[in-house]
Amino acid sequence: MTKNDSLQILLIEDSLEDADILQEFLENTDRTSWKVTVVEKLRIALEKLRCHSFNVILSDLSLPDAHGLETIAQLHTAAPTLPIIVLTSLKDEAIALEAVRQGAQDYLVKGQINTHALIRSIHYAIERSRMQQIMHQQSVAIAVSSEGIAILDAQWNYVYVNEAYSKIYGYKDSSLLLQTNWKIHYHPNQQAGLRGEIEQSLQQRKFWRGETVGYKCNSQPFDQELSISLLPHGGTVCILRDISDRKRAEAAMQQALQQARELHQLKSEFITMVSHEFRTPLSVILVATETLKRYAHQWTPEKNQIRYNRIIAGVQRMTELLNDMLVMNSSGAHQAKLNPVPLNLEKFCQELIATLTTSEHPIIFESQGNSQQIYLDPTVLELILTHLLSNAIKYSLDSGKVMFDLIFAPEHVTFSIQDWGIGIPLEDQDKLFIPFYRGSNVGNLPGTGIGLAIVKQFVEECQGVINVTSQMNQGTLIRVTLPIALVEQIHDQNPGN
């Protein structure tokens, strides 16, 4: 402190003689500039504290309007961060010690004060108060930290835990952890190994950091990151983080990468499959065309018609395949714009069935509930139902009929399609809607694996849901449910359609 520094001192002393002596002591040093404000009563001192700034308080314990520890209590309430030095007589030294325990920084016994003792006490009080404020700020920061912080003794018993630490482990009161052992949060099979690894690192580097699994107070496991440091005089400080969210994110990322790898593999298989799917009808068309070119003039009209039908079937197959690919590409690139119109669903379904049913695989249609006119996009609905009914017929093989139910409910309409065909293996069911994926039991049946992906895409764009229930060799039930409120809302938003 230089000569230009000025310490503001509030001196509370009802004895003018004692006040003069203290001011003389302060004037005897040339290292510090002092400005002393002298008051005789506590009431006046409290008023000064409200209006002025001071660096330190010197206060007698016996004042006309306050006595003993009451004086310290009121001063500390008025200025909680301001250092207080108690002035007391020899007979009140015990009270002065208690005053220090209750917040005063130091005490001086009247009659034993000299310049050196007074100056030393003032500087000591100011510095000690500053350090206490820093320590208090640090302790508050530790207490309110979002990271769990704990201090453990040499036997790994908790001697301090902050609120975040106790909350991470699920305790409502941090005091419940005090004097318990750190090992209660770890499985018995991992306690010895984990502690051994940590202690070895502490001996070598005085620090350990790692990830492990801890257990909350309700025995629920969670992923955690620990940072443990050795304290200079024994014991450790532990910083705890719950990294469950991060681990889940990492797992999700790994899953996404795996899905990307699987998708890449599926696309490669799709290219091979599409090549085969195109090659087969092209070969049929080529053979039929060449035979017609060579022998058409020799054959009967009926025999020629068979070749023409093969050409038409091949072209239709290639057209269907191209349409599926185009629909898949457009639905994957952006959400389809729905164009709902009023539909008589019973009539719509019956007309669709007429184009798909065969003598080998009759489609049996039933309508349940109160029939009503509903606004839906006929193109989208036809695509959804055609794919599902075609699949039911194709995978039924020689298993006969397909059941098609239309079910009306107050808030939704459900399309239910049941076959008794080859079914879907359990291990394939969670991959049904992945583009290009085909079940492991389809054998040589034609298909690209994009039909159900297209169906799911359009069902979701209508804010509907699709559910599949299936068993191997027992058939498959698919339900598509569309909300009535939504399709009406779409119509209201597109009144021109």
CSV table of N, CA and C in Angstrom, one decimal, residues 263 266-267 270 273-274 319-336 380 383-384 387 431-437 448-461:
chain,number,residue,atom,x,y,z
A,263,LEU,N,-27.7,-49.4,-46.0
A,263,LEU,CA,-28.4,-48.8,-47.2
A,263,LEU,C,-27.5,-48.8,-48.4
A,266,LEU,N,-27.7,-52.3,-49.6
A,266,LEU,CA,-29.0,-52.5,-50.2
A,266,LEU,C,-29.1,-51.9,-51.6
A,267,LYS,N,-28.5,-50.7,-51.8
A,267,LYS,CA,-28.6,-50.0,-53.1
A,267,LYS,C,-27.8,-50.8,-54.1
A,270,PHE,N,-29.8,-53.6,-55.0
A,270,PHE,CA,-30.9,-53.1,-55.8
A,270,PHE,C,-30.5,-53.0,-57.2
A,273,MET,N,-30.5,-56.3,-58.7
A,273,MET,CA,-31.9,-56.8,-58.8
A,273,MET,C,-32.6,-56.1,-59.9
A,274,VAL,N,-32.5,-54.8,-60.0
A,274,VAL,CA,-33.2,-54.0,-61.1
A,274,VAL,C,-32.7,-54.5,-62.4
A,319,THR,N,-42.9,-51.0,-67.0
A,319,THR,CA,-43.5,-49.7,-66.7
A,319,THR,C,-43.8,-49.6,-65.2
A,320,GLU,N,-44.3,-50.7,-64.6
A,320,GLU,CA,-44.6,-50.7,-63.2
A,320,GLU,C,-43.3,-50.4,-62.4
A,321,LEU,N,-42.2,-51.1,-62.8
A,321,LEU,CA,-40.9,-50.9,-62.1
A,321,LEU,C,-40.4,-49.5,-62.2
A,322,LEU,N,-40.5,-48.9,-63.4
A,322,LEU,CA,-40.1,-47.5,-63.6
A,322,LEU,C,-41.0,-46.6,-62.8
A,323,ASN,N,-42.3,-46.8,-62.7
A,323,ASN,CA,-43.2,-46.0,-62.0
A,323,ASN,C,-42.8,-46.0,-60.5
A,324,ASP,N,-42.6,-47.2,-60.0
A,324,ASP,CA,-42.2,-47.4,-58.6
A,324,ASP,C,-40.9,-46.6,-58.2
A,325,MET,N,-40.0,-46.7,-59.1
A,325,MET,CA,-38.7,-46.0,-58.9
A,325,MET,C,-38.9,-44.5,-58.9
A,326,LEU,N,-39.7,-44.0,-59.9
A,326,LEU,CA,-40.0,-42.5,-59.9
A,326,LEU,C,-40.8,-42.0,-58.7
A,327,VAL,N,-41.7,-42.8,-58.3
A,327,VAL,CA,-42.5,-42.4,-57.1
A,327,VAL,C,-41.6,-42.4,-55.9
A,328,MET,N,-40.8,-43.4,-55.7
A,328,MET,CA,-39.8,-43.5,-54.6
A,328,MET,C,-38.9,-42.3,-54.6
A,329,ASN,N,-38.4,-41.9,-55.7
A,329,ASN,CA,-37.5,-40.8,-55.8
A,329,ASN,C,-38.2,-39.5,-55.5
A,330,SER,N,-39.4,-39.3,-56.0
A,330,SER,CA,-40.1,-38.0,-55.8
A,330,SER,C,-40.6,-37.9,-54.3
A,331,SER,N,-41.0,-39.0,-53.7
A,331,SER,CA,-41.5,-39.0,-52.3
A,331,SER,C,-40.3,-38.8,-51.4
A,332,GLY,N,-39.2,-39.3,-51.8
A,332,GLY,CA,-38.0,-39.2,-50.9
A,332,GLY,C,-37.4,-37.8,-51.0
A,333,ALA,N,-37.6,-37.1,-52.1
A,333,ALA,CA,-37.0,-35.8,-52.3
A,333,ALA,C,-37.8,-34.7,-51.6
A,334,HIS,N,-39.1,-34.8,-51.6
A,334,HIS,CA,-40.0,-33.8,-51.0
A,334,HIS,C,-41.3,-34.4,-50.7
A,335,GLN,N,-42.0,-33.7,-49.9
A,335,GLN,CA,-43.4,-34.2,-49.5
A,335,GLN,C,-44.3,-34.0,-50.6
A,336,ALA,N,-45.1,-35.0,-50.9
A,336,ALA,CA,-46.1,-35.0,-52.0
A,336,ALA,C,-47.2,-33.9,-51.6
A,380,VAL,N,-53.1,-41.1,-54.6
A,380,VAL,CA,-52.3,-41.6,-53.4
A,380,VAL,C,-52.9,-42.8,-52.8
A,383,LEU,N,-52.5,-45.8,-55.1
A,383,LEU,CA,-51.1,-46.3,-55.0
A,383,LEU,C,-50.9,-47.2,-53.8
A,384,ILE,N,-51.4,-46.7,-52.6
A,384,ILE,CA,-51.2,-47.4,-51.4
A,384,ILE,C,-51.9,-48.8,-51.4
A,387,HIS,N,-50.5,-51.4,-54.1
A,387,HIS,CA,-49.3,-52.1,-53.7
A,387,HIS,C,-49.6,-53.1,-52.6
A,431,LYS,N,-37.5,-54.4,-40.7
A,431,LYS,CA,-36.8,-53.8,-41.9
A,431,LYS,C,-37.7,-53.7,-43.1
A,432,LEU,N,-39.0,-53.9,-42.9
A,432,LEU,CA,-40.0,-54.0,-44.0
A,432,LEU,C,-40.0,-52.7,-44.8
A,433,PHE,N,-39.9,-51.6,-44.1
A,433,PHE,CA,-40.1,-50.3,-44.8
A,433,PHE,C,-38.8,-49.7,-45.3
A,434,ILE,N,-37.7,-50.4,-45.2
A,434,ILE,CA,-36.4,-49.9,-45.7
A,434,ILE,C,-36.4,-50.1,-47.2
A,435,PRO,N,-36.1,-49.0,-47.9
A,435,PRO,CA,-36.1,-49.2,-49.4
A,435,PRO,C,-35.1,-50.2,-49.9
A,436,PHE,N,-35.6,-51.0,-50.9
A,436,PHE,CA,-34.8,-52.0,-51.5
A,436,PHE,C,-34.6,-53.3,-50.7
A,437,TYR,N,-35.2,-53.3,-49.5
A,437,TYR,CA,-35.0,-54.5,-48.6
A,437,TYR,C,-36.1,-55.5,-49.0
A,448,THR,N,-38.8,-55.5,-56.1
A,448,THR,CA,-37.7,-54.6,-55.9
A,448,THR,C,-37.5,-54.2,-54.5
A,449,GLY,N,-38.5,-54.5,-53.6
A,449,GLY,CA,-38.3,-54.1,-52.2
A,449,GLY,C,-38.6,-52.6,-51.9
A,450,ILE,N,-39.2,-51.9,-52.9
A,450,ILE,CA,-39.5,-50.5,-52.6
A,450,ILE,C,-41.0,-50.2,-52.5
A,451,GLY,N,-41.9,-51.3,-52.7
A,451,GLY,CA,-43.3,-51.1,-52.6
A,451,GLY,C,-43.8,-50.6,-51.3
A,452,LEU,N,-43.4,-51.3,-50.2
A,452,LEU,CA,-43.8,-51.0,-48.8
A,452,LEU,C,-43.2,-49.7,-48.4
A,453,ALA,N,-42.0,-49.4,-48.9
A,453,ALA,CA,-41.3,-48.1,-48.5
A,453,ALA,C,-42.2,-46.9,-49.1
A,454,ILE,N,-42.6,-47.1,-50.3
A,454,ILE,CA,-43.5,-46.1,-51.0
A,454,ILE,C,-44.8,-45.9,-50.2
A,455,VAL,N,-45.4,-47.1,-49.8
A,455,VAL,CA,-46.7,-47.0,-49.1
A,455,VAL,C,-46.5,-46.3,-47.8
A,456,LYS,N,-45.5,-46.6,-47.0
A,456,LYS,CA,-45.2,-46.0,-45.7
A,456,LYS,C,-45.0,-44.5,-45.9
A,457,GLN,N,-44.3,-44.1,-46.9
A,457,GLN,CA,-44.0,-42.7,-47.2
A,457,GLN,C,-45.3,-41.9,-47.4
A,458,PHE,N,-46.2,-42.5,-48.2
A,458,PHE,CA,-47.5,-41.7,-48.5
A,458,PHE,C,-48.5,-41.8,-47.3
A,459,VAL,N,-48.5,-42.9,-46.6
A,459,VAL,CA,-49.3,-43.0,-45.4
A,459,VAL,C,-48.9,-41.9,-44.4
A,460,GLU,N,-47.6,-41.8,-44.2
A,460,GLU,CA,-47.2,-40.8,-43.2
A,460,GLU,C,-47.4,-39.3,-43.7
A,461,GLU,N,-47.4,-39.1,-45.0
A,461,GLU,CA,-47.7,-37.8,-45.5
A,461,GLU,C,-49.2,-37.5,-45.3
